[in-house]
PDB file of N, CA and C in Angstrom:
ATOM      1  N   MET O1445      15.752  -4.561   8.162  1.00  0.00           N
ATOM      2  CA  MET O1445      14.399  -4.767   7.764  1.00  0.00           C
ATOM      3  C   MET O1445      13.519  -4.342   8.927  1.00  0.00           C
ATOM      4  N   LYS O1446      12.462  -3.603   8.612  1.00  0.00           N
ATOM      5  CA  LYS O1446      11.439  -3.219   9.581  1.00  0.00           C
ATOM      6  C   LYS O1446      10.078  -3.380   8.925  1.00  0.00           C
ATOM      7  N   SER O1447       9.070  -3.559   9.741  1.00  0.00           N
ATOM      8  CA  SER O1447       7.693  -3.554   9.262  1.00  0.00           C
ATOM      9  C   SER O1447       7.061  -2.244   9.703  1.00  0.00           C
ATOM     10  N   TRP O1448       6.281  -1.645   8.801  1.00  0.00           N
ATOM     11  CA  TRP O1448       5.717  -0.313   9.047  1.00  0.00           C
ATOM     12  C   TRP O1448       4.212  -0.304   8.860  1.00  0.00           C
ATOM     13  N   TRP O1449       3.547   0.582   9.566  1.00  0.00           N
ATOM     14  CA  TRP O1449       2.134   0.917   9.351  1.00  0.00           C
ATOM     15  C   TRP O1449       2.066   2.439   9.448  1.00  0.00           C
ATOM     16  N   VAL O1450       1.601   3.067   8.403  1.00  0.00           N
ATOM     17  CA  VAL O1450       1.477   4.525   8.391  1.00  0.00           C
ATOM     18  C   VAL O1450       0.006   4.871   8.574  1.00  0.00           C
ATOM     19  N   THR O1451      -0.287   5.666   9.587  1.00  0.00           N
ATOM     20  CA  THR O1451      -1.662   6.007   9.920  1.00  0.00           C
ATOM     21  C   THR O1451      -1.985   7.431   9.472  1.00  0.00           C
ATOM     22  N   LEU O1452      -3.259   7.761   9.486  1.00  0.00           N
ATOM     23  CA  LEU O1452      -3.673   9.119   9.137  1.00  0.00           C
ATOM     24  C   LEU O1452      -3.414  10.108  10.261  1.00  0.00           C
ATOM     25  N   LYS O1453      -3.578   9.672  11.504  1.00  0.00           N
ATOM     26  CA  LYS O1453      -3.471  10.606  12.624  1.00  0.00           C
ATOM     27  C   LYS O1453      -2.362  10.287  13.620  1.00  0.00           C
ATOM     28  N   ASN O1454      -1.911   9.047  13.658  1.00  0.00           N
ATOM     29  CA  ASN O1454      -0.929   8.637  14.663  1.00  0.00           C
ATOM     30  C   ASN O1454       0.494   8.538  14.132  1.00  0.00           C
ATOM     31  N   GLY O1455       0.732   8.991  12.915  1.00  0.00           N
ATOM     32  CA  GLY O1455       2.073   8.901  12.352  1.00  0.00           C
ATOM     33  C   GLY O1455       2.409   7.495  11.897  1.00  0.00           C
ATOM     34  N   ALA O1456       3.682   7.192  11.869  1.00  0.00           N
ATOM     35  CA  ALA O1456       4.142   5.878  11.430  1.00  0.00           C
ATOM     36  C   ALA O1456       4.514   5.030  12.635  1.00  0.00           C
ATOM     37  N   LEU O1457       4.068   3.795  12.621  1.00  0.00           N
ATOM     38  CA  LEU O1457       4.426   2.818  13.640  1.00  0.00           C
ATOM     39  C   LEU O1457       5.330   1.794  12.971  1.00  0.00           C
ATOM     40  N   PHE O1458       6.316   1.296  13.703  1.00  0.00           N
ATOM     41  CA  PHE O1458       7.220   0.336  13.074  1.00  0.00           C
ATOM     42  C   PHE O1458       7.781  -0.630  14.100  1.00  0.00           C
ATOM     43  N   SER O1459       8.216  -1.774  13.575  1.00  0.00           N
ATOM     44  CA  SER O1459       8.776  -2.827  14.412  1.00  0.00           C
ATOM     45  C   SER O1459      10.264  -2.589  14.637  1.00  0.00           C
ATOM     46  N   SER O1460      10.852  -3.442  15.452  1.00  0.00           N
ATOM     47  CA  SER O1460      12.296  -3.388  15.647  1.00  0.00           C
ATOM     48  C   SER O1460      13.003  -3.798  14.353  1.00  0.00           C
ATOM     49  N   GLU O1461      14.250  -3.414  14.228  1.00  0.00           N
ATOM     50  CA  GLU O1461      15.016  -3.638  12.998  1.00  0.00           C
ATOM     51  C   GLU O1461      15.794  -4.959  13.064  1.00  0.00           C
ATOM     52  N   LEU O1462      15.820  -5.653  11.933  1.00  0.00           N
ATOM     53  CA  LEU O1462      16.637  -6.862  11.790  1.00  0.00           C
ATOM     54  C   LEU O1462      17.610  -6.656  10.642  1.00  0.00           C
ATOM     55  N   PRO O1463      18.882  -7.012  10.810  1.00  0.00           N
ATOM     56  CA  PRO O1463      19.837  -6.894   9.702  1.00  0.00           C
ATOM     57  C   PRO O1463      19.595  -7.989   8.663  1.00  0.00           C
ATOM     58  N   VAL O1464      19.794  -7.658   7.399  1.00  0.00           N
ATOM     59  CA  VAL O1464      19.674  -8.626   6.315  1.00  0.00           C
ATOM     60  C   VAL O1464      20.971  -8.646   5.527  1.00  0.00           C
ATOM     61  N   LYS O1465      21.161  -9.730   4.792  1.00  0.00           N
ATOM     62  CA  LYS O1465      22.352  -9.882   3.955  1.00  0.00           C
ATOM     63  C   LYS O1465      21.934  -9.911   2.489  1.00  0.00           C
ATOM     64  N   VAL O1466      22.864  -9.590   1.624  1.00  0.00           N
ATOM     65  CA  VAL O1466      22.615  -9.678   0.184  1.00  0.00           C
ATOM     66  C   VAL O1466      22.156 -11.088  -0.143  1.00  0.00           C
ATOM     67  N   GLY O1467      21.078 -11.193  -0.879  1.00  0.00           N
ATOM     68  CA  GLY O1467      20.558 -12.491  -1.290  1.00  0.00           C
ATOM     69  C   GLY O1467      19.515 -13.071  -0.356  1.00  0.00           C
ATOM     70  N   ASP O1468      19.273 -12.437   0.809  1.00  0.00           N
ATOM     71  CA  ASP O1468      18.233 -12.940   1.713  1.00  0.00           C
ATOM     72  C   ASP O1468      16.862 -12.870   1.035  1.00  0.00           C
ATOM     73  N   ASN O1469      16.063 -13.884   1.240  1.00  0.00           N
ATOM     74  CA  ASN O1469      14.664 -13.865   0.816  1.00  0.00           C
ATOM     75  C   ASN O1469      13.842 -13.359   1.994  1.00  0.00           C
ATOM     76  N   ILE O1470      12.996 -12.370   1.723  1.00  0.00           N
ATOM     77  CA  ILE O1470      12.203 -11.747   2.778  1.00  0.00           C
ATOM     78  C   ILE O1470      10.722 -11.930   2.458  1.00  0.00           C
ATOM     79  N   PHE O1471       9.982 -12.374   3.453  1.00  0.00           N
ATOM     80  CA  PHE O1471       8.542 -12.540   3.331  1.00  0.00           C
ATOM     81  C   PHE O1471       7.862 -11.429   4.118  1.00  0.00           C
ATOM     82  N   GLY O1472       7.036 -10.628   3.444  1.00  0.00           N
ATOM     83  CA  GLY O1472       6.267  -9.582   4.097  1.00  0.00           C
ATOM     84  C   GLY O1472       4.831 -10.043   4.282  1.00  0.00           C
ATOM     85  N   ASN O1473       4.267  -9.750   5.433  1.00  0.00           N
ATOM     86  CA  ASN O1473       2.948 -10.255   5.776  1.00  0.00           C
ATOM     87  C   ASN O1473       2.103  -9.131   6.365  1.00  0.00           C
ATOM     88  N   MET O1474       0.939  -8.905   5.785  1.00  0.00           N
ATOM     89  CA  MET O1474      -0.048  -7.994   6.356  1.00  0.00           C
ATOM     90  C   MET O1474      -1.363  -8.755   6.370  1.00  0.00           C
ATOM     91  N   THR O1475      -1.816  -9.118   7.561  1.00  0.00           N
ATOM     92  CA  THR O1475      -2.988  -9.969   7.701  1.00  0.00           C
ATOM     93  C   THR O1475      -4.011  -9.303   8.609  1.00  0.00           C
ATOM     94  N   ARG O1476      -5.238  -9.253   8.138  1.00  0.00           N
ATOM     95  CA  ARG O1476      -6.317  -8.762   8.986  1.00  0.00           C
ATOM     96  C   ARG O1476      -6.638  -9.865   9.990  1.00  0.00           C
ATOM     97  N   THR O1477      -6.509  -9.552  11.280  1.00  0.00           N
ATOM     98  CA  THR O1477      -6.678 -10.558  12.324  1.00  0.00           C
ATOM     99  C   THR O1477      -7.949 -10.373  13.136  1.00  0.00           C
ATOM    100  N   GLY O1478      -8.695  -9.329  12.842  1.00  0.00           N
ATOM    101  CA  GLY O1478      -9.953  -9.063  13.545  1.00  0.00           C
ATOM    102  C   GLY O1478     -10.661  -7.902  12.878  1.00  0.00           C
ATOM    103  N   PRO O1479     -11.840  -7.541  13.353  1.00  0.00           N
ATOM    104  CA  PRO O1479     -12.615  -6.479  12.733  1.00  0.00           C
ATOM    105  C   PRO O1479     -11.893  -5.137  12.688  1.00  0.00           C
ATOM    106  N   GLN O1480     -10.991  -4.906  13.643  1.00  0.00           N
ATOM    107  CA  GLN O1480     -10.288  -3.624  13.661  1.00  0.00           C
ATOM    108  C   GLN O1480      -8.793  -3.807  13.934  1.00  0.00           C
ATOM    109  N   GLU O1481      -8.233  -4.933  13.468  1.00  0.00           N
ATOM    110  CA  GLU O1481      -6.822  -5.199  13.757  1.00  0.00           C
ATOM    111  C   GLU O1481      -6.113  -5.860  12.577  1.00  0.00           C
ATOM    112  N   TYR O1482      -4.872  -5.441  12.371  1.00  0.00           N
ATOM    113  CA  TYR O1482      -3.979  -6.049  11.389  1.00  0.00           C
ATOM    114  C   TYR O1482      -2.692  -6.473  12.076  1.00  0.00           C
ATOM    115  N   TYR O1483      -2.089  -7.548  11.570  1.00  0.00           N
ATOM    116  CA  TYR O1483      -0.717  -7.914  11.923  1.00  0.00           C
ATOM    117  C   TYR O1483       0.154  -7.525  10.746  1.00  0.00           C
ATOM    118  N   ILE O1484       1.259  -6.841  11.000  1.00  0.00           N
ATOM    119  CA  ILE O1484       2.199  -6.414   9.967  1.00  0.00           C
ATOM    120  C   ILE O1484       3.560  -6.981  10.357  1.00  0.00           C
ATOM    121  N   GLY O1485       4.146  -7.810   9.510  1.00  0.00           N
ATOM    122  CA  GLY O1485       5.411  -8.439   9.869  1.00  0.00           C
ATOM    123  C   GLY O1485       6.259  -8.782   8.669  1.00  0.00           C
ATOM    124  N   SER O1486       7.514  -9.081   8.948  1.00  0.00           N
ATOM    125  CA  SER O1486       8.485  -9.489   7.929  1.00  0.00           C
ATOM    126  C   SER O1486       9.332 -10.615   8.508  1.00  0.00           C
ATOM    127  N   THR O1487       9.658 -11.595   7.658  1.00  0.00           N
ATOM    128  CA  THR O1487      10.471 -12.730   8.075  1.00  0.00           C
ATOM    129  C   THR O1487      11.603 -12.948   7.085  1.00  0.00           C
ATOM    130  N   ILE O1488      12.794 -13.195   7.597  1.00  0.00           N
ATOM    131  CA  ILE O1488      13.936 -13.583   6.760  1.00  0.00           C
ATOM    132  C   ILE O1488      13.841 -15.103   6.601  1.00  0.00           C
ATOM    133  N   ALA O1489      13.627 -15.559   5.386  1.00  0.00           N
ATOM    134  CA  ALA O1489      13.336 -16.973   5.144  1.00  0.00           C
ATOM    135  C   ALA O1489      14.451 -17.908   5.629  1.00  0.00           C
ATOM    136  N   SER O1490      15.708 -17.567   5.385  1.00  0.00           N
ATOM    137  CA  SER O1490      16.811 -18.476   5.718  1.00  0.00           C
ATOM    138  C   SER O1490      17.009 -18.661   7.217  1.00  0.00           C
ATOM    139  N   SER O1491      16.741 -17.629   8.005  1.00  0.00           N
ATOM    140  CA  SER O1491      16.971 -17.715   9.450  1.00  0.00           C
ATOM    141  C   SER O1491      15.682 -17.876  10.246  1.00  0.00           C
ATOM    142  N   GLY O1492      14.544 -17.525   9.639  1.00  0.00           N
ATOM    143  CA  GLY O1492      13.283 -17.572  10.357  1.00  0.00           C
ATOM    144  C   GLY O1492      13.071 -16.396  11.308  1.00  0.00           C
ATOM    145  N   LEU O1493      14.019 -15.456  11.341  1.00  0.00           N
ATOM    146  CA  LEU O1493      13.867 -14.286  12.206  1.00  0.00           C
ATOM    147  C   LEU O1493      12.715 -13.420  11.717  1.00  0.00           C
ATOM    148  N   THR O1494      11.893 -12.967  12.651  1.00  0.00           N
ATOM    149  CA  THR O1494      10.699 -12.199  12.330  1.00  0.00           C
ATOM    150  C   THR O1494      10.653 -10.918  13.150  1.00  0.00           C
ATOM    151  N   THR O1495      10.193  -9.861  12.520  1.00  0.00           N
ATOM    152  CA  THR O1495       9.918  -8.618  13.224  1.00  0.00           C
ATOM    153  C   THR O1495       8.527  -8.159  12.806  1.00  0.00           C
ATOM    154  N   GLY O1496       7.722  -7.754  13.764  1.00  0.00           N
ATOM    155  CA  GLY O1496       6.369  -7.348  13.410  1.00  0.00           C
ATOM    156  C   GLY O1496       5.606  -6.855  14.624  1.00  0.00           C
ATOM    157  N   PHE O1497       4.368  -6.468  14.387  1.00  0.00           N
ATOM    158  CA  PHE O1497       3.505  -5.967  15.445  1.00  0.00           C
ATOM    159  C   PHE O1497       2.060  -6.019  14.973  1.00  0.00           C
ATOM    160  N   SER O1498       1.135  -5.861  15.912  1.00  0.00           N
ATOM    161  CA  SER O1498      -0.282  -5.760  15.591  1.00  0.00           C
ATOM    162  C   SER O1498      -0.723  -4.326  15.798  1.00  0.00           C
ATOM    163  N   TYR O1499      -1.637  -3.885  14.945  1.00  0.00           N
ATOM    164  CA  TYR O1499      -2.175  -2.529  15.040  1.00  0.00           C
ATOM    165  C   TYR O1499      -3.684  -2.633  15.155  1.00  0.00           C
ATOM    166  N   ASN O1500      -4.248  -1.985  16.152  1.00  0.00           N
ATOM    167  CA  ASN O1500      -5.674  -2.039  16.420  1.00  0.00           C
ATOM    168  C   ASN O1500      -6.230  -0.621  16.408  1.00  0.00           C
ATOM    169  N   ASN O1501      -7.288  -0.388  15.630  1.00  0.00           N
ATOM    170  CA  ASN O1501      -7.898   0.927  15.549  1.00  0.00           C
ATOM    171  C   ASN O1501      -9.359   0.751  15.145  1.00  0.00           C
ATOM    172  N   LYS O1502     -10.270   1.380  15.874  1.00  0.00           N
ATOM    173  CA  LYS O1502     -11.696   1.207  15.586  1.00  0.00           C
ATOM    174  C   LYS O1502     -12.066   1.675  14.182  1.00  0.00           C
ATOM    175  N   ARG O1503     -11.277   2.562  13.588  1.00  0.00           N
ATOM    176  CA  ARG O1503     -11.550   3.031  12.228  1.00  0.00           C
ATOM    177  C   ARG O1503     -11.493   1.894  11.209  1.00  0.00           C
ATOM    178  N   LEU O1504     -10.719   0.870  11.499  1.00  0.00           N
ATOM    179  CA  LEU O1504     -10.556  -0.235  10.553  1.00  0.00           C
ATOM    180  C   LEU O1504     -11.842  -1.033  10.355  1.00  0.00           C
ATOM    181  N   VAL O1505     -12.821  -0.879  11.239  1.00  0.00           N
ATOM    182  CA  VAL O1505     -14.111  -1.547  11.066  1.00  0.00           C
ATOM    183  C   VAL O1505     -14.790  -1.025   9.802  1.00  0.00           C
ATOM    184  N   THR O1506     -14.675   0.281   9.541  1.00  0.00           N
ATOM    185  CA  THR O1506     -15.300   0.878   8.358  1.00  0.00           C
ATOM    186  C   THR O1506     -14.314   1.059   7.213  1.00  0.00           C
ATOM    187  N   GLN O1507     -13.077   0.666   7.424  1.00  0.00           N
ATOM    188  CA  GLN O1507     -12.040   0.743   6.391  1.00  0.00           C
ATOM    189  C   GLN O1507     -11.347  -0.616   6.343  1.00  0.00           C
ATOM    190  N   PRO O1508     -12.041  -1.630   5.837  1.00  0.00           N
ATOM    191  CA  PRO O1508     -11.549  -3.008   5.953  1.00  0.00           C
ATOM    192  C   PRO O1508     -10.561  -3.421   4.869  1.00  0.00           C
ATOM    193  N   TRP O1509      -9.677  -2.551   4.488  1.00  0.00           N
ATOM    194  CA  TRP O1509      -8.689  -2.910   3.491  1.00  0.00           C
ATOM    195  C   TRP O1509      -7.316  -2.441   3.958  1.00  0.00           C
ATOM    196  N   GLY O1510      -6.319  -3.012   3.421  1.00  0.00           N
ATOM    197  CA  GLY O1510      -4.948  -2.622   3.722  1.00  0.00           C
ATOM    198  C   GLY O1510      -4.149  -2.621   2.434  1.00  0.00           C
ATOM    199  N   TYR O1511      -3.084  -1.894   2.431  1.00  0.00           N
ATOM    200  CA  TYR O1511      -2.222  -1.812   1.259  1.00  0.00           C
ATOM    201  C   TYR O1511      -0.817  -2.225   1.647  1.00  0.00           C
ATOM    202  N   ASN O1512      -0.199  -3.021   0.799  1.00  0.00           N
ATOM    203  CA  ASN O1512       1.181  -3.449   0.999  1.00  0.00           C
ATOM    204  C   ASN O1512       2.071  -2.799  -0.026  1.00  0.00           C
ATOM    205  N   THR O1513       3.247  -2.456   0.401  1.00  0.00           N
ATOM    206  CA  THR O1513       4.267  -2.014  -0.540  1.00  0.00           C
ATOM    207  C   THR O1513       5.617  -2.482  -0.015  1.00  0.00           C
ATOM    208  N   LEU O1514       6.524  -2.712  -0.897  1.00  0.00           N
ATOM    209  CA  LEU O1514       7.878  -3.087  -0.517  1.00  0.00           C
ATOM    210  C   LEU O1514       8.790  -1.930  -0.853  1.00  0.00           C
ATOM    211  N   GLU O1515       9.527  -1.470   0.124  1.00  0.00           N
ATOM    212  CA  GLU O1515      10.481  -0.396  -0.097  1.00  0.00           C
ATOM    213  C   GLU O1515      11.855  -0.917   0.293  1.00  0.00           C
ATOM    214  N   CYS O1516      12.774  -0.825  -0.628  1.00  0.00           N
ATOM    215  CA  CYS O1516      14.132  -1.306  -0.364  1.00  0.00           C
ATOM    216  C   CYS O1516      15.095  -0.131  -0.382  1.00  0.00           C
ATOM    217  N   VAL O1517      15.841  -0.023   0.687  1.00  0.00           N
ATOM    218  CA  VAL O1517      16.853   1.021   0.805  1.00  0.00           C
ATOM    219  C   VAL O1517      18.125   0.318   1.273  1.00  0.00           C
ATOM    220  N   ALA O1518      19.194   0.526   0.569  1.00  0.00           N
ATOM    221  CA  ALA O1518      20.456  -0.123   0.923  1.00  0.00           C
ATOM    222  C   ALA O1518      21.451   0.930   1.389  1.00  0.00           C
ATOM    223  N   TRP O1519      22.136   0.607   2.456  1.00  0.00           N
ATOM    224  CA  TRP O1519      23.226   1.463   2.918  1.00  0.00           C
ATOM    225  C   TRP O1519      24.241   0.574   3.602  1.00  0.00           C
ATOM    226  N   SER O1520      25.430   1.057   3.670  1.00  0.00           N
ATOM    227  CA  SER O1520      26.480   0.294   4.344  1.00  0.00           C
ATOM    228  C   SER O1520      26.991   1.093   5.529  1.00  0.00           C
ATOM    229  N   GLN O1521      27.405   0.388   6.520  1.00  0.00           N
ATOM    230  CA  GLN O1521      27.962   1.037   7.707  1.00  0.00           C
ATOM    231  C   GLN O1521      29.474   1.053   7.568  1.00  0.00           C
ATOM    232  N   PRO O1522      30.097   2.157   7.940  1.00  0.00           N
ATOM    233  CA  PRO O1522      31.563   2.256   7.813  1.00  0.00           C
ATOM    234  C   PRO O1522      32.291   1.279   8.711  1.00  0.00           C
TER     235      PRO O1522
END
């Protein structure tokens, strides 16, 4: 599990990765924390482990909205 923020000019920013197990409940959080800042994070409910980051950009003052999406990709390691 990672948390992502995709920007128009700076590419994609993302948090460190946390492993999840089948059946884990995951809480995704995108919260505006200031006039030009968002916190983007994910928490595994059963363990309380969290990965996330804050993103600050002056453009967000005139673009005060954010969009959330959940993308699930499963793969197994040999």
